[in-house]
């Protein structure tokens, strides 16, 4: 098969790494890709918001399957665009159409879906700018901390958790006044869930078939001990020790299967990844959010633990035959540590030379997240720069290896957390 993978981050490098191991691949293209994916296939400088350019490339290179890494093209309707063009409509597309992508693109849509299908989640109500008084009255029925969510996509910044009613009122007014542009024209207010988070991933084939991939836990805050500002993700571990067989059975019975069946019952065509952002509330899983793609940096550990051929799973997703597939997980643990630019997630400098990658690759799998090649030198090109993932017979061992490898990679002002996974291993 000729495969076109869309995206340019560590998640896409990890997907490319796994796809490239498949015997079903004739050619792998990554658009736009990064210096890491260039070693696994051919990078193509496509602008993912230019759907016509994507369609032309698909035709020109006789692409058999498109795999979409990030959410924005899905929410904007790339799958619909290719399905509506007679010359690309038969190409397998991994990722939902616009309607299914609303599971991530609209918090209100996702909450209404969960309510309709009895999927456990926080109690909520949605309000628009004409309902500020009702919204503030609803806040007072909840016990702080108070959770406000912009309805639309906000690059991970649209969730605010406030300690008092007054602060929540002020944040609500700002959101309705356009703090997140049109994304906060509607605001979901929901009950605060106490617990520990994890990420569960499924592939779903649009006919009720699904498989569950290895679960993972990501670390979002910049500082050790989960302190400081939120980031795009500072590391991840898989498996998640508290997600034992009984817990994962509840996740499948109460969340994954009802979601898959709900999509079929609502006539929402969906062939692709579903990311369940879950809270373990005293042993009971509840959905915090859905995403219509894989997680980053969870993919950087999930792909290490997925032993089944990914392209076979993706083909079954497109063909509607996932119920006949089995997922085999590597019994080893995997841990990912993200090296970031000094100053991130606030302002940071770019273009610093990076050394030590090949040495780190002797013990770990190195995924590029924000790198570039300039004058034949690998340089930093983003906030999150390199994800170092390792296997271990235990999580602690995998973490030790990743930390060791991370120390061999150097660039000016590099930073990484040293406590990834410590909360679930100690
Ligand atoms: P989301 O974008 O919906 O994943 O929310 C971002 C983060 O806010 C989540 O990863 C949680 O850490 C936190 N969060 C969201 N909703 C809730 C909730 N209802 N209770 C507690 N924490 C939440
Ligand atoms: N790691 C969380 C996300 O990808 O949204």
Tab-separated table of C-alpha atoms and ligand atoms in Angstrom:
chain	number	residue	atom	x	y	z
A	1	UNK	CA	0.000	0.000	0.000
A	2	UNK	CA	0.984	3.591	-0.511
A	3	UNK	CA	0.261	5.459	2.694
A	4	UNK	CA	0.092	9.194	3.343
A	5	UNK	CA	0.427	10.151	7.013
A	6	UNK	CA	-0.557	13.717	7.892
A	7	UNK	CA	1.159	15.697	10.654
A	8	UNK	CA	4.582	16.737	11.869
A	9	UNK	CA	5.006	16.036	15.576
A	10	UNK	CA	6.278	13.307	17.879
A	11	UNK	CA	2.938	11.514	17.534
A	12	UNK	CA	3.359	11.320	13.770
A	13	UNK	CA	6.986	10.184	14.057
A	14	UNK	CA	5.817	7.386	16.367
A	15	UNK	CA	2.997	6.423	13.957
A	16	UNK	CA	5.449	6.500	11.036
A	17	UNK	CA	7.895	4.319	13.014
A	18	UNK	CA	5.210	1.684	13.528
A	19	UNK	CA	3.706	1.948	10.023
A	20	UNK	CA	7.175	1.595	8.442
A	21	UNK	CA	7.611	-1.779	10.193
A	22	UNK	CA	4.663	-3.236	8.278
A	23	UNK	CA	5.188	-5.516	5.310
A	24	UNK	CA	2.031	-4.026	3.774
A	25	UNK	CA	3.742	-0.704	3.068
A	26	UNK	CA	5.080	-0.012	-0.411
A	27	UNK	CA	5.665	3.735	0.014
A	28	UNK	CA	5.170	5.928	3.069
A	29	UNK	CA	4.758	9.671	2.666
A	30	UNK	CA	4.519	12.043	5.616
A	31	UNK	CA	3.099	15.535	5.156
A	32	UNK	CA	4.701	17.739	6.218
A	33	UNK	CA	6.675	15.376	8.514
A	34	UNK	CA	9.873	16.241	10.375
A	35	UNK	CA	13.555	15.252	10.245
A	36	UNK	CA	12.729	12.056	12.167
A	37	UNK	CA	10.026	10.902	9.747
A	38	UNK	CA	12.374	11.659	6.818
A	39	UNK	CA	14.362	8.571	7.824
A	40	UNK	CA	11.250	6.353	7.540
A	41	UNK	CA	9.610	7.634	4.356
A	42	UNK	CA	9.331	10.673	2.127
A	43	UNK	CA	8.399	14.013	3.648
A	44	UNK	CA	6.081	16.117	1.496
A	45	UNK	CA	5.645	19.856	2.136
A	46	UNK	CA	1.833	19.945	2.034
A	47	UNK	CA	-0.227	22.541	3.887
A	48	UNK	CA	-2.864	20.456	5.702
A	49	UNK	CA	-5.463	23.207	5.522
A	50	UNK	CA	-5.210	23.153	1.716
A	51	UNK	CA	-7.513	20.194	1.085
A	52	UNK	CA	-7.199	20.477	-2.722
A	53	UNK	CA	-3.421	20.133	-2.456
A	54	UNK	CA	-3.846	17.022	-0.275
A	55	UNK	CA	-6.328	15.545	-2.795
A	56	UNK	CA	-3.981	16.278	-5.737
A	57	UNK	CA	-1.108	14.541	-3.952
A	58	UNK	CA	-3.297	11.521	-3.157
A	59	UNK	CA	-4.155	11.189	-6.853
A	60	UNK	CA	-0.651	11.882	-8.126
A	61	UNK	CA	1.017	9.247	-5.929
A	62	UNK	CA	-1.791	6.663	-6.101
A	63	UNK	CA	-2.196	6.765	-2.322
A	64	UNK	CA	-4.244	3.840	-0.963
A	65	UNK	CA	-4.628	5.091	2.613
A	66	UNK	CA	-4.517	8.483	4.350
A	67	UNK	CA	-3.876	8.504	8.114
A	68	UNK	CA	-4.627	11.817	9.802
A	69	UNK	CA	-2.537	12.550	12.922
A	70	UNK	CA	-3.904	15.903	14.179
A	71	UNK	CA	-7.516	16.907	14.874
A	72	UNK	CA	-7.804	20.198	12.989
A	73	UNK	CA	-8.099	18.774	9.438
A	74	UNK	CA	-10.701	16.294	10.740
A	75	UNK	CA	-12.783	18.951	12.481
A	76	UNK	CA	-12.511	21.049	9.299
A	77	UNK	CA	-13.829	18.187	7.145
A	78	UNK	CA	-10.834	16.718	5.274
A	79	UNK	CA	-12.394	13.232	5.294
A	80	UNK	CA	-15.628	14.651	3.836
A	81	UNK	CA	-13.666	16.580	1.191
A	82	UNK	CA	-11.835	13.479	-0.050
A	83	UNK	CA	-15.030	11.375	0.117
A	84	UNK	CA	-16.871	13.907	-2.043
A	85	UNK	CA	-14.265	13.870	-4.824
A	86	UNK	CA	-14.845	10.993	-7.255
A	87	UNK	CA	-11.111	10.491	-7.767
A	88	UNK	CA	-10.317	10.161	-4.025
A	89	UNK	CA	-13.543	8.689	-2.626
A	90	UNK	CA	-12.211	5.122	-2.692
A	91	UNK	CA	-9.040	5.930	-0.777
A	92	UNK	CA	-9.092	4.540	2.780
A	93	UNK	CA	-9.162	7.423	5.252
A	94	UNK	CA	-8.288	6.936	8.925
A	95	UNK	CA	-10.059	9.659	10.858
A	96	UNK	CA	-13.718	10.611	11.205
A	97	UNK	CA	-15.709	12.913	8.981
A	98	UNK	CA	-16.615	16.368	10.266
A	99	UNK	CA	-19.651	15.160	12.205
A	100	UNK	CA	-17.759	12.449	14.118
A	101	UNK	CA	-14.869	14.833	14.750
A	102	UNK	CA	-17.347	16.936	16.733
A	103	UNK	CA	-16.657	14.508	19.589
A	104	UNK	CA	-13.494	16.589	19.972
A	105	UNK	CA	-14.489	19.784	18.139
A	106	UNK	CA	-17.493	20.570	20.344
A	107	UNK	CA	-17.564	19.862	24.071
A	108	UNK	CA	-21.351	20.391	24.044
A	109	UNK	CA	-21.765	17.807	21.249
A	110	UNK	CA	-19.582	15.333	23.177
A	111	UNK	CA	-21.462	15.861	26.449
A	112	UNK	CA	-24.873	15.520	24.759
A	113	UNK	CA	-23.631	12.305	23.073
A	114	UNK	CA	-22.519	10.891	26.434
A	115	UNK	CA	-25.787	11.871	28.102
A	116	UNK	CA	-27.805	10.282	25.283
A	117	UNK	CA	-25.875	7.010	25.505
A	118	UNK	CA	-25.532	6.821	29.302
A	119	UNK	CA	-21.762	7.072	29.238
A	120	UNK	CA	-20.368	8.042	32.655
A	121	UNK	CA	-19.084	11.633	32.706
A	122	UNK	CA	-19.264	14.734	34.916
A	123	UNK	CA	-22.712	16.363	35.364
A	124	UNK	CA	-22.945	19.478	33.155
A	125	UNK	CA	-24.965	22.171	31.467
A	126	UNK	CA	-24.169	24.285	28.403
A	127	UNK	CA	-24.878	28.019	28.158
A	128	UNK	CA	-24.454	30.746	25.537
A	129	UNK	CA	-23.819	34.472	25.979
A	130	UNK	CA	-27.519	35.253	26.428
A	131	UNK	CA	-27.657	32.946	29.455
A	132	UNK	CA	-24.935	34.396	31.715
A	133	UNK	CA	-27.345	34.743	34.662
A	134	UNK	CA	-28.538	31.134	34.336
A	135	UNK	CA	-24.929	29.978	33.977
A	136	UNK	CA	-23.936	31.755	37.204
A	137	UNK	CA	-26.915	30.269	38.993
A	138	UNK	CA	-25.898	26.788	37.774
A	139	UNK	CA	-22.351	27.367	39.053
A	140	UNK	CA	-23.813	27.811	42.531
A	141	UNK	CA	-25.334	24.342	42.410
A	142	UNK	CA	-21.783	22.914	42.091
A	143	UNK	CA	-19.081	22.566	44.732
A	144	UNK	CA	-15.768	24.330	43.844
A	145	UNK	CA	-13.370	23.908	42.133
A	146	UNK	CA	-15.476	24.958	39.151
A	147	UNK	CA	-14.818	23.682	35.640
A	148	UNK	CA	-15.547	25.913	32.622
A	149	UNK	CA	-14.928	24.632	29.101
A	150	UNK	CA	-15.052	26.593	25.856
A	151	UNK	CA	-17.243	24.561	23.501
A	152	UNK	CA	-14.899	24.715	20.494
A	153	UNK	CA	-11.266	23.785	19.742
A	154	UNK	CA	-8.764	25.983	21.603
A	155	UNK	CA	-5.446	24.188	21.114
A	156	UNK	CA	-5.807	22.598	24.553
A	157	UNK	CA	-6.273	25.908	26.363
A	158	UNK	CA	-10.064	26.114	26.602
A	159	UNK	CA	-10.546	24.461	30.009
A	160	UNK	CA	-10.463	26.679	33.099
A	161	UNK	CA	-10.630	25.355	36.660
A	162	UNK	CA	-11.459	28.069	39.188
A	163	UNK	CA	-11.365	27.894	42.972
A	164	UNK	CA	-14.212	30.355	43.762
A	165	UNK	CA	-17.623	31.392	42.409
A	166	UNK	CA	-16.433	34.982	41.890
A	167	UNK	CA	-13.459	33.875	39.799
A	168	UNK	CA	-15.682	31.512	37.812
A	169	UNK	CA	-18.197	34.353	37.179
A	170	UNK	CA	-15.393	36.603	35.905
A	171	UNK	CA	-13.931	33.839	33.705
A	172	UNK	CA	-17.386	33.100	32.310
A	173	UNK	CA	-17.922	36.763	31.394
A	174	UNK	CA	-14.537	36.820	29.647
A	175	UNK	CA	-15.319	33.636	27.735
A	176	UNK	CA	-18.668	34.969	26.520
A	177	UNK	CA	-16.894	38.228	25.586
A	178	UNK	CA	-14.632	36.243	23.223
A	179	UNK	CA	-11.612	35.158	25.296
A	180	UNK	CA	-11.314	32.135	22.980
A	181	UNK	CA	-12.980	33.778	19.955
A	182	UNK	CA	-16.024	31.923	18.658
A	183	UNK	CA	-14.875	28.741	20.473
A	184	UNK	CA	-16.227	30.209	23.738
A	185	UNK	CA	-19.540	31.485	22.308
A	186	UNK	CA	-20.913	28.459	24.183
A	187	UNK	CA	-19.480	27.290	27.512
A	188	UNK	CA	-19.885	23.897	29.176
A	189	UNK	CA	-19.949	24.101	32.967
A	190	UNK	CA	-19.352	20.785	34.665
A	191	UNK	CA	-18.873	19.017	37.923
A	192	UNK	CA	-15.251	18.687	39.087
A	193	UNK	CA	-14.085	15.081	39.060
A	194	UNK	CA	-11.619	13.942	41.696
A	195	UNK	CA	-9.253	11.179	40.689
A	196	UNK	CA	-6.315	10.186	38.561
A	197	UNK	CA	-6.324	10.488	34.779
A	198	UNK	CA	-5.440	8.042	32.044
A	199	UNK	CA	-5.789	7.839	28.283
A	200	UNK	CA	-7.445	4.910	26.534
A	201	UNK	CA	-7.348	4.528	22.758
A	202	UNK	CA	-9.547	2.561	20.392
A	203	UNK	CA	-9.725	2.097	16.660
A	204	UNK	CA	-13.332	1.976	15.454
A	205	UNK	CA	-14.487	0.803	12.038
A	206	UNK	CA	-17.888	2.453	11.575
A	207	UNK	CA	-19.848	-0.819	11.751
A	208	UNK	CA	-19.665	-1.417	15.502
A	209	UNK	CA	-16.262	-3.148	15.355
A	210	UNK	CA	-13.434	-1.859	17.494
A	211	UNK	CA	-10.141	-2.772	19.128
A	212	UNK	CA	-8.613	-1.255	22.247
A	213	UNK	CA	-4.934	-0.281	22.085
A	214	UNK	CA	-2.542	-0.236	25.072
A	215	UNK	CA	-3.541	2.473	27.564
A	216	UNK	CA	-1.187	5.258	28.673
A	217	UNK	CA	-0.877	8.155	31.085
A	218	UNK	CA	0.477	11.532	30.066
A	219	UNK	CA	2.046	14.318	32.139
A	220	UNK	CA	0.823	17.755	31.125
A	221	UNK	CA	2.419	20.218	33.559
A	222	UNK	CA	5.861	21.719	32.938
A	223	UNK	CA	7.107	21.239	36.502
A	224	UNK	CA	7.955	18.159	38.528
A	225	UNK	CA	5.226	17.021	40.876
A	226	UNK	CA	2.650	18.191	38.280
A	227	UNK	CA	3.209	21.875	38.973
A	228	UNK	CA	3.327	24.979	36.795
A	229	UNK	CA	1.820	25.697	33.403
A	230	UNK	CA	0.111	23.209	31.122
A	231	UNK	CA	2.100	21.997	28.124
A	232	UNK	CA	1.456	19.829	25.090
A	233	UNK	CA	2.768	16.915	27.199
A	234	UNK	CA	6.050	16.270	29.025
A	235	UNK	CA	6.073	12.485	28.955
A	236	UNK	CA	3.987	9.346	29.149
A	237	UNK	CA	3.979	5.809	30.463
A	238	UNK	CA	2.298	2.577	29.364
A	239	UNK	CA	0.912	0.429	30.898
A	240	UNK	CA	-0.852	2.348	33.669
A	241	UNK	CA	-0.522	0.245	36.855
A	242	UNK	CA	-3.957	1.096	38.290
A	243	UNK	CA	-5.654	0.174	34.995
A	244	UNK	CA	-5.843	-3.505	35.876
A	245	UNK	CA	-7.982	-6.074	34.044
A	246	UNK	CA	-11.109	-5.298	36.115
A	247	UNK	CA	-10.770	-1.532	35.581
A	248	UNK	CA	-10.176	-1.957	31.829
A	249	UNK	CA	-13.221	-4.252	31.633
A	250	UNK	CA	-15.336	-1.439	33.148
A	251	UNK	CA	-13.819	0.988	30.641
A	252	UNK	CA	-14.763	-1.312	27.781
A	253	UNK	CA	-18.270	-2.129	29.081
A	254	UNK	CA	-19.288	1.304	30.322
A	255	UNK	CA	-17.417	3.592	27.952
A	256	UNK	CA	-15.824	2.118	24.816
A	257	UNK	CA	-18.654	-0.168	23.668
A	258	UNK	CA	-21.438	2.347	24.431
A	259	UNK	CA	-19.465	4.986	22.508
A	260	UNK	CA	-18.977	2.736	19.478
A	261	UNK	CA	-22.623	1.621	19.550
A	262	UNK	CA	-23.731	5.224	20.065
A	263	UNK	CA	-21.922	6.328	16.922
A	264	UNK	CA	-23.669	3.580	14.938
A	265	UNK	CA	-27.071	4.319	16.524
A	266	UNK	CA	-26.721	8.042	15.761
A	267	UNK	CA	-25.664	7.318	12.162
A	268	UNK	CA	-22.363	9.075	12.664
A	269	UNK	CA	-19.853	7.553	10.249
A	270	UNK	CA	-16.601	7.060	12.130
A	271	UNK	CA	-13.532	5.158	10.994
A	272	UNK	CA	-10.499	6.092	13.005
A	273	UNK	CA	-8.968	6.552	16.412
A	274	UNK	CA	-11.036	7.496	19.455
A	275	UNK	CA	-9.045	8.860	22.393
A	276	UNK	CA	-10.905	8.556	25.691
A	277	UNK	CA	-9.524	10.989	28.261
A	278	UNK	CA	-10.668	9.278	31.474
A	279	UNK	CA	-10.690	9.936	35.186
A	280	UNK	CA	-10.427	7.002	37.552
A	281	UNK	CA	-12.896	8.165	40.209
A	282	UNK	CA	-12.369	5.743	43.111
A	283	UNK	CA	-12.253	2.760	40.756
A	284	UNK	CA	-15.025	3.934	38.397
A	285	UNK	CA	-13.985	5.369	35.028
A	286	UNK	CA	-15.601	8.595	33.783
A	287	UNK	CA	-14.990	10.416	30.511
A	288	UNK	CA	-13.353	13.839	30.796
A	289	UNK	CA	-13.085	14.310	27.064
A	290	UNK	CA	-13.038	12.594	23.704
A	291	UNK	CA	-10.449	13.294	21.037
A	292	UNK	CA	-10.743	12.092	17.452
A	293	UNK	CA	-7.043	11.204	17.111
A	294	UNK	CA	-4.192	9.629	19.042
A	295	UNK	CA	-2.649	11.470	22.003
A	296	UNK	CA	0.724	13.153	22.079
A	297	UNK	CA	2.966	12.084	23.861
A	298	UNK	CA	0.939	8.926	24.594
A	299	UNK	CA	1.487	7.616	21.045
A	300	UNK	CA	5.212	7.644	21.759
A	301	UNK	CA	4.689	4.861	24.326
A	302	UNK	CA	1.559	3.176	22.897
A	303	UNK	CA	3.317	2.417	19.584
A	304	UNK	CA	6.217	0.787	21.442
A	305	UNK	CA	3.793	-1.555	23.189
A	306	UNK	CA	1.601	-2.360	20.172
A	307	UNK	CA	2.898	-5.655	18.798
A	308	UNK	CA	0.130	-6.156	16.226
A	309	UNK	CA	0.863	-4.809	12.763
A	310	UNK	CA	-0.584	-1.277	12.714
A	311	UNK	CA	-1.279	-1.209	8.984
A	312	UNK	CA	-3.359	-4.420	9.271
A	313	UNK	CA	-5.384	-2.741	12.025
A	314	UNK	CA	-5.822	0.430	9.960
A	315	UNK	CA	-6.872	-1.581	6.898
A	316	UNK	CA	-9.465	-3.440	9.000
A	317	UNK	CA	-10.639	-0.053	10.295
A	318	UNK	CA	-11.219	1.148	6.743
A	319	UNK	CA	-12.792	-2.165	5.644
A	320	UNK	CA	-15.142	-2.458	8.635
A	321	UNK	CA	-13.606	-5.743	9.789
A	322	UNK	CA	-12.045	-4.792	13.118
A	323	UNK	CA	-14.152	-7.252	15.119
A	324	UNK	CA	-12.062	-10.051	13.590
A	325	UNK	CA	-8.807	-8.457	14.771
A	326	UNK	CA	-6.855	-9.006	17.984
A	327	UNK	CA	-4.468	-6.542	19.551
A	328	UNK	CA	-1.345	-8.042	21.086
A	329	UNK	CA	0.559	-5.834	23.518
A	330	UNK	CA	4.221	-6.068	24.369
A	331	UNK	CA	4.492	-7.296	27.968
A	332	UNK	CA	7.308	-4.836	28.555
A	333	UNK	CA	6.655	-1.350	29.897
A	334	UNK	CA	7.375	1.820	27.912
A	335	UNK	CA	8.179	5.307	29.157
A	336	UNK	CA	8.620	8.558	27.251
A	337	UNK	CA	10.448	11.652	28.451
A	338	UNK	CA	10.035	14.865	26.444
A	339	UNK	CA	12.960	17.234	25.993
A	340	UNK	CA	11.705	20.798	25.649
A	341	UNK	CA	13.181	24.223	24.911
A	342	UNK	CA	14.072	26.427	27.892
A	343	UNK	CA	11.184	28.833	28.589
A	344	UNK	CA	8.507	26.539	27.091
A	345	UNK	CA	5.456	26.676	27.345
A	346	UNK	CA	6.037	30.418	27.388
A	347	UNK	CA	8.402	32.074	24.902
A	348	UNK	CA	11.544	30.198	23.925
A	349	UNK	CA	14.374	30.442	21.399
A	350	UNK	CA	14.816	28.123	18.402
A	351	UNK	CA	17.627	27.013	16.114
A	352	UNK	CA	19.965	25.587	18.776
A	353	UNK	CA	22.099	22.659	17.519
A	354	UNK	CA	21.135	19.247	18.959
A	355	UNK	CA	23.749	16.587	19.701
A	356	UNK	CA	23.691	13.051	21.064
A	357	UNK	CA	20.680	11.639	19.186
A	358	UNK	CA	22.495	8.629	17.705
A	359	UNK	CA	24.019	7.792	21.065
A	360	UNK	CA	20.561	7.932	22.696
A	361	UNK	CA	19.213	5.649	19.954
A	362	UNK	CA	21.500	2.879	21.170
A	363	UNK	CA	19.268	2.383	24.211
A	364	UNK	CA	16.018	4.180	23.316
A	365	UNK	CA	13.663	5.063	20.494
A	366	UNK	CA	14.039	8.760	19.725
A	367	UNK	CA	11.053	10.589	18.222
A	368	UNK	CA	11.388	14.088	16.790
A	369	UNK	CA	8.715	16.566	17.877
A	370	UNK	CA	10.064	20.032	17.066
A	371	UNK	CA	13.323	19.758	15.123
A	372	UNK	CA	14.615	21.014	11.787
A	373	UNK	CA	17.734	20.560	9.705
A	374	UNK	CA	19.651	23.766	9.004
A	375	UNK	CA	22.984	23.756	7.181
A	376	UNK	CA	23.139	19.969	7.627
A	377	UNK	CA	22.762	20.312	11.402
A	378	UNK	CA	19.830	19.127	13.487
A	379	UNK	CA	18.434	22.136	15.377
A	380	UNK	CA	15.557	22.897	17.745
A	381	UNK	CA	12.432	24.189	15.999
A	382	UNK	CA	9.670	24.070	18.616
A	383	UNK	CA	8.773	24.034	22.289
A	384	UNK	CA	8.675	20.272	22.537
A	385	UNK	CA	11.809	19.114	20.728
A	386	UNK	CA	12.485	15.387	21.168
A	387	UNK	CA	10.621	12.510	22.812
A	388	UNK	CA	12.827	9.741	24.189
A	389	UNK	CA	10.962	6.442	24.596
A	390	UNK	CA	12.329	3.249	26.081
A	391	UNK	CA	11.322	-0.267	26.962
A	392	UNK	CA	11.908	-1.819	30.370
A	393	UNK	CA	10.867	-4.947	32.197
A	394	UNK	CA	9.188	-2.550	34.651
A	395	UNK	CA	8.043	1.052	34.282
A	396	UNK	CA	10.823	2.181	36.608
A	397	UNK	CA	13.400	0.486	34.416
A	398	UNK	CA	11.920	2.021	31.241
A	399	UNK	CA	11.980	5.439	32.929
A	400	UNK	CA	15.587	5.043	34.031
A	401	UNK	CA	16.606	4.200	30.471
A	402	UNK	CA	14.710	7.175	29.011
A	403	UNK	CA	16.215	9.519	31.597
A	404	UNK	CA	19.688	8.220	30.831
A	405	UNK	CA	19.178	8.619	27.092
A	406	UNK	CA	17.646	12.083	27.612
A	407	UNK	CA	20.807	13.130	29.415
A	408	UNK	CA	22.919	12.193	26.405
A	409	UNK	CA	20.927	14.517	24.113
A	410	UNK	CA	22.001	18.122	24.490
A	411	UNK	CA	20.927	21.509	23.204
A	412	UNK	CA	21.142	24.923	24.823
A	413	UNK	CA	18.639	25.368	27.692
A	414	UNK	CA	17.161	21.868	27.235
A	415	UNK	CA	14.765	20.823	30.008
A	416	UNK	CA	12.922	17.642	30.884
A	417	UNK	CA	10.989	16.357	33.865
A	418	UNK	CA	12.718	13.660	35.865
A	419	UNK	CA	9.594	12.434	37.661
A	420	UNK	CA	7.509	11.065	34.768
A	421	UNK	CA	5.522	8.059	36.013
A	422	UNK	CA	6.708	8.380	39.590
A	423	UNK	CA	3.144	8.899	40.865
A	424	UNK	CA	2.022	5.558	39.470
A	425	UNK	CA	5.145	3.523	40.230
A	426	UNK	CA	5.740	4.536	43.853
B	1	LIG	P1	-9.860	18.605	28.546
B	1	LIG	O1	-9.355	19.574	27.514
B	1	LIG	O2	-11.344	18.445	28.563
B	1	LIG	O3	-9.096	17.318	28.560
B	1	LIG	O4	-9.448	19.230	29.964
B	1	LIG	C1	-8.109	19.560	30.229
B	1	LIG	C2	-7.744	19.061	31.606
B	1	LIG	O5	-8.564	19.680	32.603
B	1	LIG	C3	-7.977	17.577	31.794
B	1	LIG	O6	-6.889	16.821	31.332
B	1	LIG	C4	-8.162	17.472	33.282
B	1	LIG	O7	-6.901	17.460	33.935
B	1	LIG	C5	-8.861	18.754	33.632
B	1	LIG	N1	-10.322	18.559	33.682
B	1	LIG	C6	-11.190	18.684	32.670
B	1	LIG	N2	-12.437	18.429	33.072
B	1	LIG	C7	-12.364	18.148	34.388
B	1	LIG	C8	-13.323	17.793	35.385
B	1	LIG	N3	-14.621	17.726	35.115
B	1	LIG	N4	-12.877	17.551	36.633
B	1	LIG	C9	-11.561	17.647	36.931
B	1	LIG	N5	-10.617	17.975	36.049
B	1	LIG	C10	-10.999	18.223	34.785
B	2	LIG	N1	-1.844	14.108	25.568
B	2	LIG	C1	-3.083	14.729	25.425
B	2	LIG	C2	-3.474	15.050	24.055
B	2	LIG	O1	-2.892	14.596	23.082
B	2	LIG	O2	-4.466	15.763	23.881
